[in-house]
Amino acid sequence: MASISKRPQARETCAQCGDPADLWCGGCLMLAYCGKECQAKHWPTHHSICGEMSSLSEADLPCSVTEPAEVDKLQEDCCAICLCDFESPVKLPCSHVFCCGCLNKTREANRGAGCPLCRARLPPGPQVLYGIALNYHNRADKAGGMAPDSLREYLPKRAVEMYKGAACQGHTQAMVNLGLCYFEGRGSHRDAQAAADLWEGPAETGHVAAQVNLGVCYFDGIGRTKDCKRATDLWAMAAASGDPGAQCNLGVSYTKGMGVVKDTSKAANLFEAAAMQGHIDGQHNLALCYDEGSGVERNTQKAVKWYIAAAKQGHPLAQLNLGVCFELGRGVAASPVAAMKQYARAAAQGIEQAQSNMRALSMRSNNLKVLQPSQLLEGDFIPVA
């Protein structure tokens, strides 16, 4: 199974310009700004709803009109702003519908403007809603498993609501993040097809994470009909942009000959590109290439180097394989203690082979029988015998 590109642990973004931000609105504590200048520029838009930000509900947000049947039911024949057929129509809480682009231009040109038809207050714009969504998402991440069940359910759900409001107004990163929420079932029920639908548009316009994630859907047949060729095409575009996850996924495709002609040399080159950027799977796969002589000349010392890099990041199979290297003295000086410690780390993550190796090694070495489980998981990462 290929790897999804996870939502980065993003900093809050400025509600005015979108840059990283660490200055919070003192009124609602929901929006962040990169500085007082942007906060002042945004205040004419924000002041009327500042006190209501934390209580925004789905009924207060815009929604997209995507199905042809929905478009046919619209009371308006065309957008009242551009007087042309609807393009990416957005329905406001007041029920009037406008082109997404027209609505955003109207909001930018006339801050604080109401609906062009009924003058009802416009809902927050895409960048504001995206900022609120990140606020909820980051708070959920920080709360973790220590938060009450009600809070762990509430924060991701609110993030999804805000991502929806931003995504329907054309915010690309909101679409990608919302797709990940659907894919993982976080803040919403799992819906891989809805996730893939959201990633299609951004992927076509060159959004790297969307290309990686949509490629996974096609490669594994999740939310899309299985199509390895389509998956590798998407990963190739993302890999050309330097994305390590795409490089690793594409390397796996070349290793297996899925969607591309099998080429272990190309696979090794892609794994190396990913490994050099610190990608944990890329490091482990490159170690396997050197260990097995797949696509590169066999070099057990280089294999150990990359096993160590991946094992330090917690890759359980890298820990298992590194343990084997220490046990057999393959590419590194033999060290039963070092081997036992790597097996223990892998076993702690559920690798059954590591547990079997521990038992066998312990039976062959009386010195290891006295070691307690806590001793195996503490101390230096790469100990010496």
Coordinates of C-alpha atoms in Angstrom, one line a residue:
M1 CA 0.0 0.0 0.0
A2 CA 1.4 3.4 -1.0
S3 CA 1.7 6.3 1.5
I4 CA -0.7 9.2 1.8
S5 CA 0.8 12.7 2.1
K6 CA -0.4 13.8 5.6
R7 CA -1.6 17.3 6.4
P8 CA 1.5 19.1 7.6
Q9 CA 1.6 20.2 11.2
A10 CA 0.7 23.7 9.9
R11 CA 1.2 26.9 11.7
E12 CA -1.8 29.2 11.8
T13 CA -2.1 31.4 8.7
C14 CA -2.8 35.1 8.5
A15 CA -6.5 35.7 7.8
Q16 CA -5.5 38.7 5.6
C17 CA -2.5 37.5 3.5
G18 CA -2.2 33.8 4.2
D19 CA 1.4 34.0 5.5
P20 CA 2.4 32.1 8.7
A21 CA 1.0 33.9 11.7
D22 CA 1.3 34.1 15.5
L23 CA -0.6 37.2 16.5
W24 CA -4.2 36.4 17.6
C25 CA -7.3 38.5 17.5
G26 CA -7.9 39.5 21.1
G27 CA -11.7 39.5 20.6
C28 CA -12.5 36.0 19.3
L29 CA -9.1 34.2 19.6
M30 CA -10.1 32.4 16.4
L31 CA -8.1 34.3 13.8
A32 CA -4.4 34.8 13.5
Y33 CA -2.4 37.5 11.8
C34 CA 1.2 37.9 10.7
G35 CA 1.3 41.4 12.1
K36 CA -0.7 44.4 13.2
E37 CA -0.8 45.9 9.7
C38 CA -2.6 42.9 8.3
Q39 CA -4.9 42.8 11.4
A40 CA -5.8 46.5 10.8
K41 CA -6.5 45.8 7.1
H42 CA -8.7 42.9 7.9
W43 CA -10.7 44.6 10.7
P44 CA -13.3 46.2 8.4
T45 CA -14.3 42.7 7.3
H46 CA -13.9 41.0 10.6
H47 CA -15.3 43.4 13.2
S48 CA -19.0 42.7 12.5
I49 CA -18.6 38.9 13.2
C50 CA -15.7 38.9 15.6
G51 CA -17.8 38.0 18.6
E52 CA -19.6 35.2 16.7
M53 CA -16.6 33.4 15.2
S54 CA -16.6 30.6 17.7
S55 CA -20.3 30.0 17.3
L56 CA -20.4 29.8 13.5
S57 CA -22.5 26.9 12.4
E58 CA -22.9 25.1 9.1
A59 CA -26.1 27.2 8.5
D60 CA -24.0 30.3 8.6
L61 CA -21.5 29.1 5.9
P62 CA -21.7 29.0 2.1
C63 CA -22.0 25.7 0.3
S64 CA -21.1 24.6 -3.2
V65 CA -23.7 23.6 -5.8
T66 CA -22.1 20.9 -7.9
E67 CA -24.7 18.4 -9.0
P68 CA -26.4 19.2 -12.4
A69 CA -29.8 18.6 -10.8
E70 CA -29.0 21.2 -8.1
V71 CA -28.0 23.7 -10.7
D72 CA -31.2 23.1 -12.7
K73 CA -33.3 23.9 -9.6
L74 CA -31.7 27.3 -9.1
Q75 CA -34.1 30.2 -9.2
E76 CA -31.5 32.4 -11.0
D77 CA -30.6 31.7 -14.6
C78 CA -27.2 33.2 -14.3
C79 CA -24.9 34.9 -11.8
A80 CA -26.3 38.3 -10.8
I81 CA -22.8 39.7 -10.6
C82 CA -21.2 38.8 -14.0
L83 CA -24.6 38.0 -15.8
C84 CA -23.0 34.8 -17.2
D85 CA -23.7 31.2 -16.7
F86 CA -22.6 30.0 -13.2
E87 CA -19.0 28.9 -12.8
S88 CA -18.3 27.0 -9.6
P89 CA -21.6 28.2 -8.1
V90 CA -21.7 29.0 -4.4
K91 CA -24.9 29.2 -2.4
L92 CA -25.0 31.7 0.5
P93 CA -26.9 31.3 3.7
C94 CA -29.5 33.7 2.3
S95 CA -30.1 31.1 -0.5
H96 CA -28.8 33.3 -3.3
V97 CA -26.2 31.8 -5.6
F98 CA -23.2 33.4 -7.3
C99 CA -20.0 32.3 -9.1
C100 CA -17.3 31.5 -6.6
G101 CA -14.8 33.9 -8.3
C102 CA -17.4 36.7 -8.6
L103 CA -18.3 36.4 -4.9
N104 CA -14.6 36.6 -3.8
K105 CA -14.0 39.6 -6.0
T106 CA -17.0 41.4 -4.6
R107 CA -15.8 40.7 -1.1
E108 CA -12.3 42.0 -1.9
A109 CA -13.6 45.1 -3.6
N110 CA -16.1 46.1 -1.0
R111 CA -15.1 44.9 2.5
G112 CA -18.1 44.3 4.7
A113 CA -20.4 44.1 1.7
G114 CA -23.6 42.1 1.9
C115 CA -25.3 39.8 -0.6
P116 CA -25.5 41.7 -3.9
L117 CA -29.2 40.8 -4.1
C118 CA -30.6 41.0 -0.6
R119 CA -27.8 42.8 1.3
A120 CA -27.7 40.0 3.9
R121 CA -24.3 39.8 5.6
L122 CA -21.8 37.7 3.6
P123 CA -20.3 34.7 5.4
P124 CA -16.5 34.8 6.1
G125 CA -14.3 34.4 3.1
P126 CA -12.2 31.3 2.2
Q127 CA -9.0 32.4 3.9
V128 CA -10.7 33.3 7.1
L129 CA -12.6 30.0 7.3
Y130 CA -9.4 28.1 6.4
G131 CA -7.6 29.9 9.3
I132 CA -10.4 28.9 11.7
A133 CA -10.3 25.3 10.4
L134 CA -6.5 25.2 11.1
N135 CA -7.2 26.6 14.5
Y136 CA -9.6 23.7 15.4
H137 CA -7.4 21.1 13.7
N138 CA -4.2 22.2 15.5
R139 CA -6.1 22.3 18.8
A140 CA -7.3 18.8 18.2
D141 CA -3.7 17.6 17.5
K142 CA -2.4 19.3 20.7
A143 CA -5.2 17.9 22.8
G144 CA -4.5 14.3 21.6
G145 CA -5.7 11.4 23.6
M146 CA -5.7 13.3 26.9
A147 CA -8.7 15.4 26.0
P148 CA -12.2 14.3 26.9
D149 CA -14.1 12.2 24.3
S150 CA -16.5 15.1 23.7
L151 CA -13.7 17.5 22.9
R152 CA -11.8 14.9 20.7
E153 CA -15.0 14.6 18.6
Y154 CA -16.0 18.3 18.6
L155 CA -12.7 19.9 17.4
P156 CA -12.2 17.8 14.3
K157 CA -15.9 18.1 13.4
R158 CA -15.7 21.9 13.6
A159 CA -12.5 21.8 11.5
V160 CA -14.4 19.9 8.8
E161 CA -17.2 22.4 8.8
M162 CA -14.8 25.3 8.3
Y163 CA -12.8 23.4 5.7
K164 CA -16.1 22.9 3.8
G165 CA -16.9 26.6 3.9
A166 CA -13.4 27.5 2.6
A167 CA -13.3 24.7 0.0
C168 CA -16.6 25.6 -1.6
Q169 CA -15.2 29.1 -2.1
G170 CA -12.2 27.8 -4.0
H171 CA -9.5 27.5 -1.3
T172 CA -7.2 24.8 -2.7
Q173 CA -5.4 23.8 0.6
A174 CA -8.8 23.6 2.3
M175 CA -9.9 21.1 -0.4
V176 CA -6.8 19.0 0.2
N177 CA -7.1 19.1 4.0
L178 CA -10.9 18.3 3.8
G179 CA -10.1 15.4 1.5
L180 CA -7.7 14.0 4.1
C181 CA -10.3 14.3 6.8
Y182 CA -12.7 12.3 4.7
F183 CA -10.0 9.7 3.8
E184 CA -9.1 9.2 7.5
G185 CA -12.6 9.6 8.8
R186 CA -11.5 12.4 11.1
G187 CA -14.3 14.8 12.0
S188 CA -16.5 13.0 9.5
H189 CA -17.4 9.5 8.4
R190 CA -14.8 7.8 6.1
D191 CA -15.5 8.6 2.5
A192 CA -12.6 7.8 0.1
Q193 CA -14.6 8.7 -3.0
A194 CA -15.4 12.1 -1.6
A195 CA -11.7 12.6 -0.7
A196 CA -10.6 11.6 -4.2
D197 CA -13.2 14.0 -5.7
L198 CA -11.8 16.8 -3.7
W199 CA -8.2 16.0 -4.7
E200 CA -8.9 15.8 -8.5
G201 CA -9.1 19.6 -9.1
P202 CA -6.0 20.6 -7.0
A203 CA -4.0 17.7 -8.6
E204 CA -4.8 18.9 -12.1
T205 CA -3.5 22.4 -11.2
G206 CA -0.2 21.0 -9.7
H207 CA -0.9 20.7 -6.0
V208 CA 1.8 18.2 -5.0
A209 CA 0.0 16.7 -1.9
A210 CA -3.2 16.3 -3.9
Q211 CA -1.2 14.5 -6.6
V212 CA 0.4 12.1 -4.1
N213 CA -2.9 11.4 -2.3
L214 CA -5.0 10.9 -5.5
G215 CA -2.2 8.6 -6.8
V216 CA -2.7 6.4 -3.7
C217 CA -6.4 6.2 -4.4
Y218 CA -5.8 5.0 -7.9
F219 CA -2.9 2.7 -7.0
D220 CA -4.8 0.9 -4.2
G221 CA -8.3 1.2 -5.7
I222 CA -9.6 3.2 -2.8
G223 CA -12.3 5.7 -3.8
R224 CA -11.3 5.2 -7.5
T225 CA -11.2 2.3 -9.8
K226 CA -7.7 0.8 -9.6
D227 CA -5.4 2.3 -12.2
C228 CA -1.7 2.0 -11.5
K229 CA -0.8 3.9 -14.7
R230 CA -2.8 6.9 -13.6
A231 CA -1.2 6.6 -10.1
T232 CA 2.3 6.6 -11.4
D233 CA 1.6 9.5 -13.7
L234 CA 0.4 11.6 -10.8
W235 CA 3.4 10.5 -8.6
A236 CA 5.8 11.3 -11.5
M237 CA 4.5 14.9 -11.6
A238 CA 4.8 15.2 -7.8
A239 CA 8.3 13.5 -7.7
A240 CA 9.5 16.0 -10.4
S241 CA 8.6 18.8 -7.9
G242 CA 10.8 17.1 -5.3
D243 CA 8.2 15.5 -3.1
P244 CA 9.8 12.7 -1.1
G245 CA 6.6 10.8 -0.6
A246 CA 5.9 10.7 -4.3
Q247 CA 9.5 9.7 -5.0
C248 CA 9.2 6.8 -2.6
N249 CA 5.8 5.7 -3.9
L250 CA 7.1 5.9 -7.5
G251 CA 10.1 3.9 -6.5
V252 CA 7.9 1.1 -5.1
S253 CA 6.1 1.1 -8.5
Y254 CA 9.3 0.7 -10.4
T255 CA 10.4 -2.1 -8.0
K256 CA 7.2 -4.0 -8.5
G257 CA 6.6 -3.1 -12.2
M258 CA 3.1 -1.7 -11.4
G259 CA 2.0 1.1 -13.7
V260 CA 5.5 1.3 -15.2
V261 CA 8.1 -1.0 -16.6
K262 CA 10.0 -2.7 -13.8
D263 CA 13.4 -0.9 -13.3
T264 CA 15.2 -1.4 -10.0
S265 CA 17.9 1.1 -10.9
K266 CA 15.3 3.9 -11.3
A267 CA 13.6 2.7 -8.1
A268 CA 16.9 2.9 -6.1
N269 CA 17.5 6.4 -7.5
L270 CA 14.1 7.5 -6.4
F271 CA 14.5 6.0 -2.9
E272 CA 17.8 7.8 -2.6
A273 CA 16.2 11.1 -3.5
A274 CA 13.5 10.6 -0.9
A275 CA 16.0 9.3 1.7
M276 CA 18.2 12.3 1.4
Q277 CA 15.2 14.4 2.4
G278 CA 14.7 12.3 5.5
H279 CA 11.7 10.3 4.3
I280 CA 11.5 7.3 6.6
D281 CA 10.2 4.8 4.0
G282 CA 12.6 6.1 1.4
Q283 CA 15.5 5.4 3.9
H284 CA 14.3 1.9 4.7
N285 CA 13.7 1.0 1.0
L286 CA 17.2 2.4 0.0
A287 CA 18.7 0.3 2.8
L288 CA 17.0 -2.8 1.3
C289 CA 18.4 -2.0 -2.1
Y290 CA 21.9 -1.9 -0.8
D291 CA 21.3 -5.0 1.4
E292 CA 20.0 -7.0 -1.5
G293 CA 21.9 -5.5 -4.4
S294 CA 18.7 -4.4 -6.0
G295 CA 19.3 -1.6 -8.6
V296 CA 22.7 -0.8 -7.0
E297 CA 25.9 -2.7 -6.2
R298 CA 25.4 -4.6 -2.9
N299 CA 27.0 -2.7 0.0
T300 CA 26.1 -3.8 3.5
Q301 CA 27.8 -0.9 5.1
K302 CA 25.6 1.6 3.2
A303 CA 22.6 -0.7 4.0
V304 CA 23.4 -0.4 7.8
K305 CA 23.7 3.4 7.4
W306 CA 20.2 3.8 6.0
Y307 CA 18.7 1.2 8.3
I308 CA 20.0 3.3 11.2
A309 CA 18.5 6.5 9.7
A310 CA 15.1 4.9 9.3
A311 CA 15.3 3.0 12.7
K312 CA 16.0 6.2 14.5
Q313 CA 12.8 7.6 13.2
G314 CA 10.9 4.6 14.5
H315 CA 10.6 2.4 11.4
P316 CA 9.8 -1.1 12.8
L317 CA 11.1 -3.1 9.8
A318 CA 14.3 -1.0 9.7
Q319 CA 14.8 -1.8 13.4
L320 CA 14.2 -5.5 12.7
N321 CA 16.7 -5.6 9.8
L322 CA 19.2 -3.5 11.7
G323 CA 18.9 -6.1 14.5
V324 CA 19.8 -8.8 12.0
C325 CA 22.8 -6.9 10.8
F326 CA 24.1 -6.5 14.4
E327 CA 23.3 -10.2 15.2
L328 CA 25.2 -11.5 12.1
G329 CA 27.9 -8.8 11.9
R330 CA 26.7 -7.9 8.4
G331 CA 27.9 -4.5 7.4
V332 CA 28.7 -3.7 11.1
A333 CA 30.6 -5.2 14.0
A334 CA 28.6 -8.0 15.6
S335 CA 26.9 -7.0 18.8
P336 CA 24.3 -9.3 20.4
V337 CA 23.2 -6.5 22.8
A338 CA 22.7 -4.0 19.9
A339 CA 20.8 -6.7 18.0
M340 CA 18.6 -7.4 21.0
K341 CA 17.8 -3.7 21.5
Q342 CA 16.8 -3.3 17.9
Y343 CA 14.6 -6.4 18.1
A344 CA 13.0 -5.1 21.2
R345 CA 12.1 -1.8 19.6
A346 CA 10.6 -3.6 16.6
A347 CA 8.7 -6.0 18.8
A348 CA 7.3 -3.1 20.8
Q349 CA 5.6 -2.0 17.6
G350 CA 4.1 -5.4 17.0
I351 CA 6.6 -7.1 14.6
E352 CA 6.3 -10.8 15.4
Q353 CA 9.5 -11.8 13.6
A354 CA 11.4 -9.5 16.0
Q355 CA 9.9 -11.3 19.0
S356 CA 10.9 -14.6 17.5
N357 CA 14.4 -13.3 16.9
M358 CA 14.7 -12.1 20.5
R359 CA 13.8 -15.5 21.9
A360 CA 16.2 -17.3 19.6
L361 CA 19.1 -14.9 20.4
S362 CA 18.4 -15.1 24.1
M363 CA 18.6 -18.9 24.0
R364 CA 22.0 -18.7 22.3
S365 CA 23.5 -16.0 24.6
N366 CA 23.3 -16.4 28.4
N367 CA 24.4 -12.8 28.9
L368 CA 21.2 -11.6 27.3
K369 CA 18.8 -13.6 29.5
V370 CA 19.3 -11.3 32.5
L371 CA 18.3 -8.2 30.5
Q372 CA 14.8 -6.9 31.4
P373 CA 12.4 -5.5 28.8
S374 CA 12.8 -2.0 30.2
Q375 CA 16.6 -2.2 29.8
L376 CA 16.2 -3.2 26.2
L377 CA 14.3 0.0 25.4
E378 CA 16.5 2.5 27.3
G379 CA 19.9 3.8 26.8
D380 CA 21.9 4.7 23.6
F381 CA 20.1 4.0 20.4
I382 CA 23.1 2.1 18.9
P383 CA 24.9 0.5 21.9
V384 CA 28.1 -1.4 21.8
A385 CA 28.7 -4.9 23.2

